[in-house]
Amino acid sequence: MTSEALSQLASDLRREPGAPQRTQDDDQFASPLNQDPTELGHHPRTYQLEMLEQSLRRNIIVAMDTGSGKSLIAILRIQAEIERCPEHKLVWFLAPNVALATQQAKAIMDHIPSIQSRVLVGADGVDRWTNQWVWDQVLDGIRVVTSTYQVLLDALVHGFVRMMRLSLIVFDEAHHCIASHPANRIMQDFYHSRDVADQDQLPSILGLTASPIIKNKAGDLEVLETNLNAISRSPKLHRDELLRYVFVPKLILIVYPSFDKLTKSQALDSLVRIRASLNVEEDPWVIALRSDESTRKSAQLRKAILDHKTHCQHQLKSLNRKGEIIHQELGSFAADWYISRCVQRLQSNIPDYSTDFDSLPVKENAYLRYQLSGIQLLPSSDSELLLHKTHLSPKFHMLVDFLVGQESASFSGLVFVKTRAEVSVLAHLLSIYFRTRDAFTVSTFVGASNASGQRADISELVDLKLQKDTLADFRSGQKNLVVATAALEEGINISACNVVVCFEKPPNLKSFIQRRGRARKSESKFVLMLSADEDPKVIRTWQQLENDMQQAYQDDMRLLREIQAIEEMEETDMEFIVESTGAKMTLADSISHLNHFCATLPNRGFGVSKPIFVFNHEANEGVGRSIIAKVTLPISVDPSMREASSTPWQTEKNAKRHAAFEAYIKLYHGGLISENLLPFQGYQKGDSDPEIINEKVASIIEVSDQVDPWYVIAAEWRKAEENETCSEATITIYDGDCVIAAMQILLPCLIPSTPTVSLHWNESTLFTAVIGTQRCISYSRADMHRAAQVTSTLLSSVFAKRMIEKKLDFAALFVPPLFEEIQTWLDNHRGTDKVQMMMEKNLLSSANPGIGLVRDLSKSGTAFIFNSVQDAPDNLSELLSDGKSAEGGQPDNDLYLTVSKFPKRADFIHEVPIQNREQAVTRGTHVLRAQNCAIDRLPFKYSCFAVLVPSILHYIGVHLLTGHLCDTLLSSLNFADLSLVRTAISTTAAREPVNYQRQEFLGDSVLKFFASLTLMSTHLQWHEGLLSRSKDHIVSNYSLQKAAVKQGLDRYIITKPFTGKKWRPAYVFEILERKLPENRRLSTKTLADVVEALIGGSMLDGGYEKALGCLRIFLPDVPWSSVEQMHNVLNSSYQFSLHFPPQFSHLETLIGYSFNLKSLPIEALTHSSYLGPNTSSSYERLEFLGDAVLDSIVVSTAYAHEPPIPTHTLHLIRTTVVNGPFLAFLCLYHSTPITRIEMITNSLDKSVAPVETQRPLHIWMFMRYFSPEIRRAQQACLARFESLRDRVVECLARGTSVPWALLAHLDAPKFFSDIIEALLGAIFIDSDGSMGACEAFLEQLGVMGYLRRVMSGTVALYHPKEELGQLVDTEQLRYECSTDGSDRAKLTCVVWVGEREVARVEDGSNRIEVETRAAEEAVRVLKSER
């Protein structure tokens, strides 16, 4: 190798520890520097995105250092290809060995689970798939195939796979594509040989390599490029960032002495003697050939005898050769142990290794056992034989010296050896040697065979089954030292190491590069062990390489200083000033401004939260170059503002600043940056109140007192004196179908139509008052005077003590039905009659309907209800109302009246209180002396009517108030059903028969739905963060209570309960002379709730448009549009073309909906971490809308349920169903089967037969993302899901309670529920707002079915913590959580009620889960004690 070549190599792969730290401007991603790009555990670096972008344009070979993340580039490229290529096309990933093919196949499957992929290796029996139908079935429905090179070559050679069917071929370790390697044969025989006319049908090519040349011949790179029809590309635009994440280790040369003093290996000597004494004629294979007439004289037999070409001879020769290598490299003990172990395993036929000795012919196996039985084996104890230093090689001891010197808590190392036998022996030595056994946990790794049916080798000790966890254990730190063959050089995904040792010198430059790339941690070491007998020129070569690497580093530093000098000379005095505020941004602070903006974007833990910069360099390199920077903002930013570019600059730093500068200006003009050059927060214009920033609102405020509806009536009476007209309506009191009484009410104006009034006469009797049709009539003053007299007569029968004497200007007048003469009615019904007179006229009978109330004159005329007349009963003293019997005990010959108490209460709207019911039972029937009584001439039915008047007038007053509200503030809505308005303004404190709670529940959902829909359609460029903040402000109590006061709604809210205790007739003069109402204190939540109740009432009365009309009244600053217009805007905003990924047709089947606008499902399933092509935005906006749609469907369905569900239960239902963990579970559970064919090989005749298998396809599998953190979160959640699935399904299907604790244990990341809501939003837009289409999707998912279950009342809905809070009432409740201190960090939770420990649960996976379980246990304990 020439000095120039070494210098170039060092230049390409340089970066020594201790490079200067980059400034904040250079920070692209806030990831730890020791984060390994090959682990697929980070967001794609910009240099990886650069390579992806180039690969999408043309065929390239990605030449990047080992450890720089080439595999992630390939996966992203595959993901892009399968979305844009036809469904029948295949992507084929080629790897040089089985281990690498298997690893890459798993990575592809984990990252793109929505597509079907398959790995094909020799062990699958591919060599026996000799019919086209087998390949057709195996590849049916498959989108990505991963295999070794040979598998694809064979398939092409035999015509089972055509090159034209492939859309993309990925060549991992592409440097193999030379000479006669299968990789090159694929290209030469089946790619380059095609006609020019078919060029468009050829697949794209992506090569991956860390060493584009294996040897050091001029022109090798050009040959590789020609072979692959691709150009070699390394990250130039982001080379600095690449070097920032990839560290080149320090080169260390260890020169070990010769092995002259090594003791001999007894086992090896025995094996040599055995081989020398063998008689080939006794070999089972020779005997078999001689015994068969067909082969007795064959060339095969002659060759076996002359060349000793038999299986047994080969096995013994292999064991001998490997024993000699081990003896030379590791010493006599190592050779003795190795040969002894091989012989012991053969003799014991140990079945726990991958070597299946039963596959050897029985006679050959027995022959080998017999021949090797004479070898002297090592005793079982190893330690005794390690006492002599000469038993182990100096090379081994120098390796141990070095490793022990590197020991640390963070140590991770690889030792490369030449043979598989050395792997087994060296790993064993290190694990038992006294200096290393406690310092290192050792594992092994060798390559797997690519052929099926391969015969076993007795010299093989490595157990492939045991090594399957090697890489995982190494990544997790359970193992910290791996002994491996060259199989671990290339491609295999392994954690970065800080020590890599080449036990033998690398065979070529490729091995040197790839092995060194494994030592990619900061301050790592790359060790070459060289013999002292080595040619001095070789040692000088490695030393020269080290010097050239150091020199290249110094060259970098000089270039960096030159660039910094240019940065200082370039003019950077650009500035942007906002005239209205004077806010200013300069080029120097543009990046910090842009980073701040990106930090305010919605980020749920997995998305990219910083701008990404790429650079376009002109052809001239170095100082004086021309550089243009392009910045790309996170995908949640609208595409129109997502990218910006700079003008040409001489340095990347200033180009980067200018790109950020232009991007921020674009954001400002797009409305996402405020006049103060800060990220816009989304509040409505005009909201300058400082309270709005924190939504801090006092819970109680002063508002106007309630409007007195009778004031309007009183004023109208004064006007009516001139007009001499009024309205009349008949009020009829019913007891069931029986008419109790009827009167006409006269008012100066028409009143709103009122429904039936329910009146609770007593605890068992319910009257109804029906107010008939109103009509206008003319009247004279005499008529009005007589009507006032009738009203006075009527009311004084019950409320005489509460009336003002001689005042007749009642606000409401009552007259008898029109067919009676009023004056006659007055003459007949005024005053009272003595009982004696009525008895003389035979009028005192219970059958006489004209009997009025009985007045007990001995008690100031207390009113009773007449029952009957009777003589003195035996228990007279008990029954007399005054408790006195006849004087002196003489017989009493007087007559007596049996009577019942006339109700003293004036409130018949509410049911009789329980305490009053108990008193009513004790009152019973009373007896009055007839001589002490008088009876009203006014029949009882009128007194009954009179006592109900306060309740009836209160009811009319509420409707007058309702009508006044509808005629003023709500006049534009034209309510058809005024009872909805009455319900909306009735608070629970008012104790009206109805209250706003149910309507408020509905209105809250309607407001949220329209606020979300309006914001989505009005602000098409807003990201979800702005939409959510604006929506939260619109629907907040602050906004709604402010709107209620501003519009004067507070004057109509009914808060005072009607009791009737202090009721007195309302007089016109009193009402008009009354002082103006004073302010009252009212809850801001009540004000907001009433607004929402009116919105809900509007929805019930007139649907969407009337609800929007109500919103326009209270929130006029919000640009509410018609439903049709909003649908049109949203639908039009998605009328753009994106390539519909073929696999998304399965998604449509899965969700039961076929999209017209194919861009919608793509966006609905695009996570914010996705940075690839074929997308518009991430799913957050659609999820924002879908959340409102889901809430609307659930709320409206539950609200409409019959019988009506109580309000508190409605809230519980919404909490249960509109619930992230519940939706996430359904997302994980819901699936559709997808079929694939597997080929099963018959063990007897080796024939193959297809077997149809199915795997579930879930919605979450279609989510497009770039963050491997999501993949890990998915896998962890899936593991929990599998353990919980059956129990949760059982609870949802038949359980009596919501599985709160199980869902908390699932601990599903939010993106599972997000994509459900995003799909719901997408369906809503695509279907022009069809709630039916949205409900069908929710039905398919299982949401509606569970909603019906919870509405049935068979499921306990309270969350355990909420239920526990109710049980403990006022006692102090607290949860104490602690960890057990183990690696699993399981949680324990103790529930304390007061000072008492009520429940304790352990083994919790997260805080929510363990607290929920603890609450469940505490509820069980407390309930059992009651």
CSV table of C-alpha atoms in Angstrom, one decimal, residues 714-966:
chain,number,residue,atom,x,y,z
A,714,ALA,CA,-97.3,45.8,34.6
A,715,ALA,CA,-96.1,48.3,32.0
A,716,GLU,CA,-98.4,46.8,29.4
A,717,TRP,CA,-101.4,47.1,31.8
A,718,ARG,CA,-100.7,50.8,32.0
A,719,LYS,CA,-100.6,51.0,28.2
A,720,ALA,CA,-103.7,48.7,28.0
A,721,GLU,CA,-105.8,51.3,29.9
A,722,GLU,CA,-105.7,53.3,26.7
A,723,ASN,CA,-106.0,50.4,24.2
A,724,GLU,CA,-108.8,48.5,26.2
A,725,THR,CA,-107.6,45.2,24.8
A,726,CYS,CA,-106.1,42.2,26.5
A,727,SER,CA,-105.4,38.5,26.0
A,728,GLU,CA,-107.3,35.7,27.6
A,729,ALA,CA,-106.6,31.9,27.9
A,730,THR,CA,-108.3,29.2,29.8
A,731,ILE,CA,-106.4,27.4,32.6
A,732,THR,CA,-107.8,24.0,33.3
A,733,ILE,CA,-106.7,21.9,36.3
A,734,TYR,CA,-106.9,18.1,35.8
A,735,ASP,CA,-106.7,15.2,38.2
A,736,GLY,CA,-106.0,12.6,35.6
A,737,ASP,CA,-108.8,13.0,33.1
A,738,CYS,CA,-111.1,14.6,35.6
A,739,VAL,CA,-111.5,18.4,35.5
A,740,ILE,CA,-110.9,20.0,39.0
A,741,ALA,CA,-111.4,23.6,38.1
A,742,ALA,CA,-111.1,26.0,35.2
A,743,MET,CA,-110.5,29.8,35.1
A,744,GLN,CA,-109.5,32.3,32.5
A,745,ILE,CA,-106.4,34.4,32.9
A,746,LEU,CA,-106.4,37.9,31.5
A,747,LEU,CA,-103.0,39.6,30.7
A,748,PRO,CA,-102.3,42.8,28.8
A,749,CYS,CA,-100.4,40.9,26.1
A,750,LEU,CA,-99.9,37.5,24.6
A,751,ILE,CA,-97.6,35.2,26.5
A,752,PRO,CA,-95.4,32.5,25.1
A,753,SER,CA,-97.2,29.2,24.6
A,754,THR,CA,-96.6,27.0,27.6
A,755,PRO,CA,-96.8,23.2,27.8
A,756,THR,CA,-98.6,21.4,30.5
A,757,VAL,CA,-97.8,22.3,34.1
A,758,SER,CA,-97.3,19.5,36.6
A,759,LEU,CA,-98.5,20.3,40.1
A,760,HIS,CA,-98.0,18.1,43.2
A,761,TRP,CA,-101.2,18.4,45.2
A,762,ASN,CA,-99.9,16.0,47.8
A,763,GLU,CA,-97.5,13.1,48.1
A,764,SER,CA,-99.7,10.9,46.0
A,765,THR,CA,-101.8,13.2,43.8
A,766,LEU,CA,-100.4,14.9,40.7
A,767,PHE,CA,-102.5,17.6,39.1
A,768,THR,CA,-101.9,19.1,35.7
A,769,ALA,CA,-102.7,22.6,34.6
A,770,VAL,CA,-103.3,23.1,30.9
A,771,ILE,CA,-103.1,26.7,29.5
A,772,GLY,CA,-105.4,26.9,26.5
A,773,THR,CA,-105.1,28.9,23.3
A,774,GLN,CA,-104.8,32.6,23.8
A,775,ARG,CA,-106.9,35.2,22.1
A,776,CYS,CA,-107.2,39.0,22.1
A,777,ILE,CA,-110.4,40.5,23.4
A,778,SER,CA,-111.8,44.0,24.0
A,779,TYR,CA,-113.0,45.1,27.4
A,780,SER,CA,-114.5,48.0,29.2
A,781,ARG,CA,-113.2,49.5,32.4
A,782,ALA,CA,-116.2,48.0,34.2
A,783,ASP,CA,-115.2,44.6,32.8
A,784,MET,CA,-111.7,45.1,34.2
A,785,HIS,CA,-113.0,46.2,37.5
A,786,ARG,CA,-115.2,43.2,37.9
A,787,ALA,CA,-112.4,40.9,36.8
A,788,ALA,CA,-110.2,42.4,39.5
A,789,GLN,CA,-113.0,41.8,42.0
A,790,VAL,CA,-113.2,38.2,40.9
A,791,THR,CA,-109.4,37.9,41.2
A,792,SER,CA,-109.6,39.4,44.7
A,793,THR,CA,-112.4,37.0,45.7
A,794,LEU,CA,-110.5,34.0,44.3
A,795,LEU,CA,-107.2,34.8,45.9
A,796,SER,CA,-108.5,36.0,49.3
A,797,SER,CA,-110.1,32.6,49.8
A,798,VAL,CA,-106.6,31.4,50.4
A,799,PHE,CA,-104.2,34.3,50.7
A,800,ALA,CA,-106.4,37.0,52.4
A,801,LYS,CA,-103.7,37.8,55.0
A,802,ARG,CA,-101.1,38.4,52.2
A,803,MET,CA,-103.2,40.8,50.2
A,804,ILE,CA,-103.3,44.6,50.3
A,805,GLU,CA,-106.8,45.8,51.4
A,806,LYS,CA,-108.8,47.5,48.7
A,807,LYS,CA,-106.0,47.1,46.1
A,808,LEU,CA,-107.3,45.6,42.9
A,809,ASP,CA,-104.6,46.3,40.2
A,810,PHE,CA,-103.4,42.8,40.0
A,811,ALA,CA,-100.7,41.9,37.4
A,812,ALA,CA,-102.7,38.8,36.5
A,813,LEU,CA,-106.5,38.7,36.4
A,814,PHE,CA,-108.7,35.7,36.7
A,815,VAL,CA,-112.3,35.3,35.7
A,816,PRO,CA,-114.7,32.4,35.5
A,817,PRO,CA,-115.4,30.7,32.1
A,818,LEU,CA,-117.1,33.0,29.6
A,819,PHE,CA,-120.5,31.3,29.7
A,820,GLU,CA,-121.0,32.5,33.3
A,821,GLU,CA,-122.0,36.1,34.1
A,822,ILE,CA,-119.2,37.7,36.1
A,823,GLN,CA,-121.5,39.8,38.2
A,824,THR,CA,-123.7,36.8,39.0
A,825,TRP,CA,-120.5,34.9,39.9
A,826,LEU,CA,-119.4,37.6,42.3
A,827,ASP,CA,-122.9,37.8,43.9
A,828,ASN,CA,-123.0,34.1,44.4
A,829,HIS,CA,-119.5,33.5,45.6
A,830,ARG,CA,-118.7,36.2,48.0
A,831,GLY,CA,-118.8,35.8,51.7
A,832,THR,CA,-119.6,32.8,54.0
A,833,ASP,CA,-122.7,30.9,55.3
A,834,LYS,CA,-123.4,29.5,58.7
A,835,VAL,CA,-123.4,25.7,58.9
A,836,GLN,CA,-126.8,25.7,60.5
A,837,MET,CA,-128.4,27.7,57.7
A,838,MET,CA,-126.8,25.4,55.1
A,839,MET,CA,-128.2,22.4,56.9
A,840,GLU,CA,-131.6,23.8,57.0
A,841,LYS,CA,-131.5,24.3,53.2
A,842,ASN,CA,-130.1,20.8,52.9
A,843,LEU,CA,-127.0,22.1,51.2
A,844,LEU,CA,-124.4,20.5,53.4
A,845,SER,CA,-123.7,17.3,51.6
A,846,SER,CA,-120.4,15.9,50.2
A,847,ALA,CA,-122.3,15.4,46.9
A,848,ASN,CA,-122.8,19.2,46.6
A,849,PRO,CA,-120.0,20.6,44.4
A,850,GLY,CA,-120.7,24.1,45.6
A,851,ILE,CA,-119.5,23.6,49.1
A,852,GLY,CA,-116.5,25.8,49.9
A,853,LEU,CA,-113.8,25.7,52.4
A,854,VAL,CA,-114.9,25.2,56.1
A,855,ARG,CA,-113.8,28.0,58.3
A,856,ASP,CA,-113.1,27.3,62.0
A,857,LEU,CA,-114.3,30.5,63.6
A,858,SER,CA,-112.8,29.5,66.9
A,859,LYS,CA,-109.4,29.7,65.2
A,860,SER,CA,-109.6,32.9,63.3
A,861,GLY,CA,-111.2,31.2,60.3
A,862,THR,CA,-108.6,28.5,59.6
A,863,ALA,CA,-109.6,26.7,56.4
A,864,PHE,CA,-110.5,23.1,56.2
A,865,ILE,CA,-111.8,20.8,53.4
A,866,PHE,CA,-115.3,19.5,54.1
A,867,ASN,CA,-115.8,15.8,54.3
A,868,SER,CA,-119.1,15.0,56.0
A,869,VAL,CA,-121.6,15.8,58.9
A,870,GLN,CA,-121.9,13.4,61.8
A,871,ASP,CA,-123.0,13.0,65.4
A,872,ALA,CA,-120.5,13.0,68.3
A,873,PRO,CA,-118.2,10.1,67.8
A,874,ASP,CA,-116.9,7.9,70.7
A,875,ASN,CA,-113.4,9.2,70.4
A,876,LEU,CA,-114.5,12.8,70.2
A,877,SER,CA,-111.8,14.3,72.3
A,878,GLU,CA,-109.1,12.7,70.1
A,879,LEU,CA,-110.7,14.0,66.9
A,880,LEU,CA,-111.7,17.5,68.0
A,881,SER,CA,-109.5,20.1,66.4
A,882,ASP,CA,-109.3,22.0,69.8
A,883,GLY,CA,-108.9,18.8,71.8
A,884,LYS,CA,-111.9,19.6,74.1
A,885,SER,CA,-115.0,17.5,74.8
A,886,ALA,CA,-118.4,18.4,76.3
A,887,GLU,CA,-118.4,20.1,79.7
A,888,GLY,CA,-118.8,17.9,82.8
A,889,GLY,CA,-118.8,14.8,80.7
A,890,GLN,CA,-122.4,15.3,79.8
A,891,PRO,CA,-123.6,13.7,76.6
A,892,ASP,CA,-123.0,15.9,73.5
A,893,ASN,CA,-125.9,16.3,71.2
A,894,ASP,CA,-124.3,18.8,68.8
A,895,LEU,CA,-123.5,18.0,65.2
A,896,TYR,CA,-119.9,17.8,64.1
A,897,LEU,CA,-118.1,18.2,60.8
A,898,THR,CA,-115.3,15.8,59.7
A,899,VAL,CA,-112.7,17.8,57.8
A,900,SER,CA,-109.2,17.5,56.3
A,901,LYS,CA,-106.5,20.1,56.5
A,902,PHE,CA,-106.3,22.5,53.6
A,903,PRO,CA,-102.7,22.8,52.4
A,904,LYS,CA,-100.9,25.8,53.8
A,905,ARG,CA,-98.0,25.6,51.3
A,906,ALA,CA,-98.0,27.6,48.1
A,907,ASP,CA,-95.3,25.6,46.2
A,908,PHE,CA,-96.9,22.8,44.2
A,909,ILE,CA,-94.2,22.8,41.6
A,910,HIS,CA,-91.9,20.6,43.7
A,911,GLU,CA,-92.8,17.3,45.3
A,912,VAL,CA,-93.9,17.3,48.9
A,913,PRO,CA,-90.7,17.1,51.0
A,914,ILE,CA,-90.2,13.8,52.9
A,915,GLN,CA,-90.6,15.4,56.3
A,916,ASN,CA,-93.9,17.0,55.3
A,917,ARG,CA,-95.1,13.6,54.0
A,918,GLU,CA,-94.4,12.1,57.5
A,919,GLN,CA,-96.4,15.0,59.1
A,920,ALA,CA,-99.3,14.4,56.7
A,921,VAL,CA,-99.7,10.8,57.9
A,922,THR,CA,-100.1,12.0,61.5
A,923,ARG,CA,-102.6,14.7,60.7
A,924,GLY,CA,-105.3,12.5,59.4
A,925,THR,CA,-109.0,13.5,59.7
A,926,HIS,CA,-110.2,16.2,62.1
A,927,VAL,CA,-113.6,16.9,63.7
A,928,LEU,CA,-115.1,20.5,64.2
A,929,ARG,CA,-118.1,21.6,66.1
A,930,ALA,CA,-120.7,22.6,63.5
A,931,GLN,CA,-121.8,25.6,65.6
A,932,ASN,CA,-118.2,27.0,65.5
A,933,CYS,CA,-117.9,26.8,61.7
A,934,ALA,CA,-118.8,28.8,58.6
A,935,ILE,CA,-118.5,27.7,55.0
A,936,ASP,CA,-117.3,29.8,52.1
A,937,ARG,CA,-119.7,30.5,49.3
A,938,LEU,CA,-116.8,30.2,46.9
A,939,PRO,CA,-116.8,26.5,45.8
A,940,PHE,CA,-113.9,24.4,46.9
A,941,LYS,CA,-112.7,24.0,43.3
A,942,TYR,CA,-112.0,27.7,43.1
A,943,SER,CA,-110.1,27.7,46.3
A,944,CYS,CA,-108.2,24.7,45.0
A,945,PHE,CA,-107.4,26.8,41.9
A,946,ALA,CA,-106.5,29.8,44.0
A,947,VAL,CA,-103.9,27.9,46.0
A,948,LEU,CA,-102.3,26.7,42.8
A,949,VAL,CA,-102.1,30.2,41.4
A,950,PRO,CA,-98.6,31.1,42.8
A,951,SER,CA,-97.2,28.0,41.1
A,952,ILE,CA,-99.0,28.7,37.9
A,953,LEU,CA,-98.0,32.3,37.8
A,954,HIS,CA,-94.4,31.3,38.5
A,955,TYR,CA,-94.5,29.0,35.6
A,956,ILE,CA,-96.0,31.7,33.4
A,957,GLY,CA,-93.3,34.1,34.7
A,958,VAL,CA,-90.5,31.7,33.6
A,959,HIS,CA,-92.1,31.5,30.2
A,960,LEU,CA,-92.5,35.3,30.0
A,961,LEU,CA,-88.8,35.5,30.8
A,962,THR,CA,-88.0,32.9,28.2
A,963,GLY,CA,-90.2,34.7,25.6
A,964,HIS,CA,-88.5,38.0,26.4
A,965,LEU,CA,-85.1,36.4,25.8
A,966,CYS,CA,-86.2,34.8,22.6
